[in-house]
Short mmCIF file of C-alpha atoms in Angstrom, two decimals:
data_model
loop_
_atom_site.label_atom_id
_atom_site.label_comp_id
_atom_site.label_asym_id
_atom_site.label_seq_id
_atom_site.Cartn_x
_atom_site.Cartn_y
_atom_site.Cartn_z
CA UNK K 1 99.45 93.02 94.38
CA UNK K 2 96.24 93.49 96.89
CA UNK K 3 97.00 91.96 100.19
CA UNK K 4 94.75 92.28 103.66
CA UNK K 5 96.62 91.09 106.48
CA UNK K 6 94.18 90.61 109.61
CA UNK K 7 95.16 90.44 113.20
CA UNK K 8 94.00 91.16 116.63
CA UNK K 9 91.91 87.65 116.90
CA UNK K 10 92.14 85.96 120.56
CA UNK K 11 90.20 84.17 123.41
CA UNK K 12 88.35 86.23 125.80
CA UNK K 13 85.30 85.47 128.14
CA UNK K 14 82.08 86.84 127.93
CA UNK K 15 81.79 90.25 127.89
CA UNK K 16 85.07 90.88 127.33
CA UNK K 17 86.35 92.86 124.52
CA UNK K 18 88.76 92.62 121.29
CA UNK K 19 89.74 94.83 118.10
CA UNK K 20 90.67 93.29 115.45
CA UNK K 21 92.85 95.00 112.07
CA UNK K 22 93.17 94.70 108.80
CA UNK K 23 96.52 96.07 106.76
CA UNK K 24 95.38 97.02 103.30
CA UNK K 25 98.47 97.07 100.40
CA UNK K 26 99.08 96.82 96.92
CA UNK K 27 96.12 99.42 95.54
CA UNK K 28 94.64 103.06 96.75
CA UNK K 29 92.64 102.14 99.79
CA UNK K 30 90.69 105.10 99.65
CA UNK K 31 89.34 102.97 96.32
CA UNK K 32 87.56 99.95 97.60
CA UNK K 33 84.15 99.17 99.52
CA UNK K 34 85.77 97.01 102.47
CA UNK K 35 84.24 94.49 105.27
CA UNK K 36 84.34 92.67 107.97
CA UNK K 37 82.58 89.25 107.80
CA UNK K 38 82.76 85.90 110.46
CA UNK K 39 82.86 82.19 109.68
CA UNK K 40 81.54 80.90 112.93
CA UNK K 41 82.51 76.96 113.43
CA UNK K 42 80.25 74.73 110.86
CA UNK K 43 77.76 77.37 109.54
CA UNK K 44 78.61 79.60 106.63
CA UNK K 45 80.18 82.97 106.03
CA UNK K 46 78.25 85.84 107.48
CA UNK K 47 78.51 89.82 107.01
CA UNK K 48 79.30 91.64 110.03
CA UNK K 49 79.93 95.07 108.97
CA UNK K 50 81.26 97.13 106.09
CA UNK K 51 82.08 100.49 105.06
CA UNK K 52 82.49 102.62 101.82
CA UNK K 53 85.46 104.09 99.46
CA UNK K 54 84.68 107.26 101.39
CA UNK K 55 84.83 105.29 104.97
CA UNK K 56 80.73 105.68 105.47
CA UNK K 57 79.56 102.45 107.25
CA UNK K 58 76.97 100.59 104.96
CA UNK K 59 75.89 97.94 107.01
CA UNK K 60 75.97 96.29 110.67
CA UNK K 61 74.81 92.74 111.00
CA UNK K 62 72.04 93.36 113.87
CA UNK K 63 73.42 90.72 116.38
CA UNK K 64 76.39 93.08 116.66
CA UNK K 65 75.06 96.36 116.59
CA UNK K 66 75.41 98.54 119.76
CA UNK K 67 78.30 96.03 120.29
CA UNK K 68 80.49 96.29 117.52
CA UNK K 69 82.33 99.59 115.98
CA UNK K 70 84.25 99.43 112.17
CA UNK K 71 86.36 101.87 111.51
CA UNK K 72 88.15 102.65 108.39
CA UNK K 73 91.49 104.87 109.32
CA UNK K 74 92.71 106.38 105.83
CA UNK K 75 96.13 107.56 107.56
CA UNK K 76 96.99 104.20 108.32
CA UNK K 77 95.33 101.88 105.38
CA UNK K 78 94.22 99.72 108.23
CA UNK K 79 90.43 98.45 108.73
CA UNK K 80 89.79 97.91 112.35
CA UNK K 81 86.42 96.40 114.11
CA UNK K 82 86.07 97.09 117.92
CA UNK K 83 84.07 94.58 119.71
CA UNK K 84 82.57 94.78 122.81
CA UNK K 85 80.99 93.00 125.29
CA UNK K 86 81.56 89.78 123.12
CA UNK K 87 79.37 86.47 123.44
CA UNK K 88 79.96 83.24 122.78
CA UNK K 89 78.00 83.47 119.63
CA UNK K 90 80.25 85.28 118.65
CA UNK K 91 83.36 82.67 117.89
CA UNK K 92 83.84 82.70 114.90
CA UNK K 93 87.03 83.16 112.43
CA UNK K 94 86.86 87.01 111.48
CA UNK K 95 87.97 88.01 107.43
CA UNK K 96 88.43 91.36 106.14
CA UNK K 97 87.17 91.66 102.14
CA UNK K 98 87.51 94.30 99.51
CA UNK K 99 86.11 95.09 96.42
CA UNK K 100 87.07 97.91 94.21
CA UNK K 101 83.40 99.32 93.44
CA UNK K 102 82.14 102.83 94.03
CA UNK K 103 80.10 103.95 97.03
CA UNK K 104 76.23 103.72 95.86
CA UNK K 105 77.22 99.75 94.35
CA UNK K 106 79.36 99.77 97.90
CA UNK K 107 76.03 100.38 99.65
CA UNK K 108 73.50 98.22 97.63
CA UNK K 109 76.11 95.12 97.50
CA UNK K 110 77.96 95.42 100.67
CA UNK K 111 76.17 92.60 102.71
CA UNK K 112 76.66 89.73 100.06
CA UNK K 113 80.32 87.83 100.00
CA UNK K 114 80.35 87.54 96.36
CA UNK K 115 80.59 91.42 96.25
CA UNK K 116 84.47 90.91 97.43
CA UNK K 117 87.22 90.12 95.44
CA UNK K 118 90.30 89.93 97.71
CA UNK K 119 90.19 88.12 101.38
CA UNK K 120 92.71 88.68 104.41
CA UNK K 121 93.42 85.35 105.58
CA UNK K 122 91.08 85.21 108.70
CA UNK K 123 91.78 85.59 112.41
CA UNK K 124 90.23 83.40 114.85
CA UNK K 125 87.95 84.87 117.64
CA UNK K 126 86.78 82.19 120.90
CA UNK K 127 84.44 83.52 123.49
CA UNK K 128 83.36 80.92 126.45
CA UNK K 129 80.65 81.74 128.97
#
């Protein structure tokens, strides 16, 4: 059975930093377009960044790139997102997704949340000013 297990969420102040993880079991990681996206408080589900099968990133959202850094590390079967110099834009609750697709519908698809079949359960990420 697939299971993503996220963890790593916390409060931190501005500028401060966080990486959050994502165990991957039940199926052949090295199978599945994965990403990170963020719920933040009242608004709707947004893409932050995802990778491919092969662990090429497809997309960052552009309010985190420069800031933010996903990494897919096959060894492990973990997903991890390094985030730096957070904001308080962005609190949010953090979810890994996966969706067992090849790389080019990885790349073309990889922004939308109904590309992703299986959700971690979300960790919850508070920055204050």
């Amino acid at each position: 059975q697939v299971e993503l297990v996220e963890s790593g969420g916390g409060s931190v102040e501005a500028g401060g930093s966080l990486m959050l993880s994502c165990e991957v079991s039940g199926y052949p990681y090295e199978s599945y377009c994965m990403a990170w996206f963020r719920q933040p408080p009242g608004k709707g589900r947004e893409g932050v960044a995802g990778v491919t099968p092969g662990g090429g990133v497809t997309f960052y959202a552009d309010s985190v790139k420069g800031r933010f850094t996903i990494d897919a590390a096959k060894p492990s079967h973990t997903l991890y997102l390094q985030m730096n110099n957070l904001q308080p834009e962005d609190t949010a609750t953090y979810y890994c997704a996966s969706a067992k697709i090849g790389a080019s519908d990885c790349y073309s698809r990889s922004r939308s949340a109904n590309t992703y079949t299986t959700w971690g359960q979300g960790t919850q990420v508070t920055v204050s000013s």
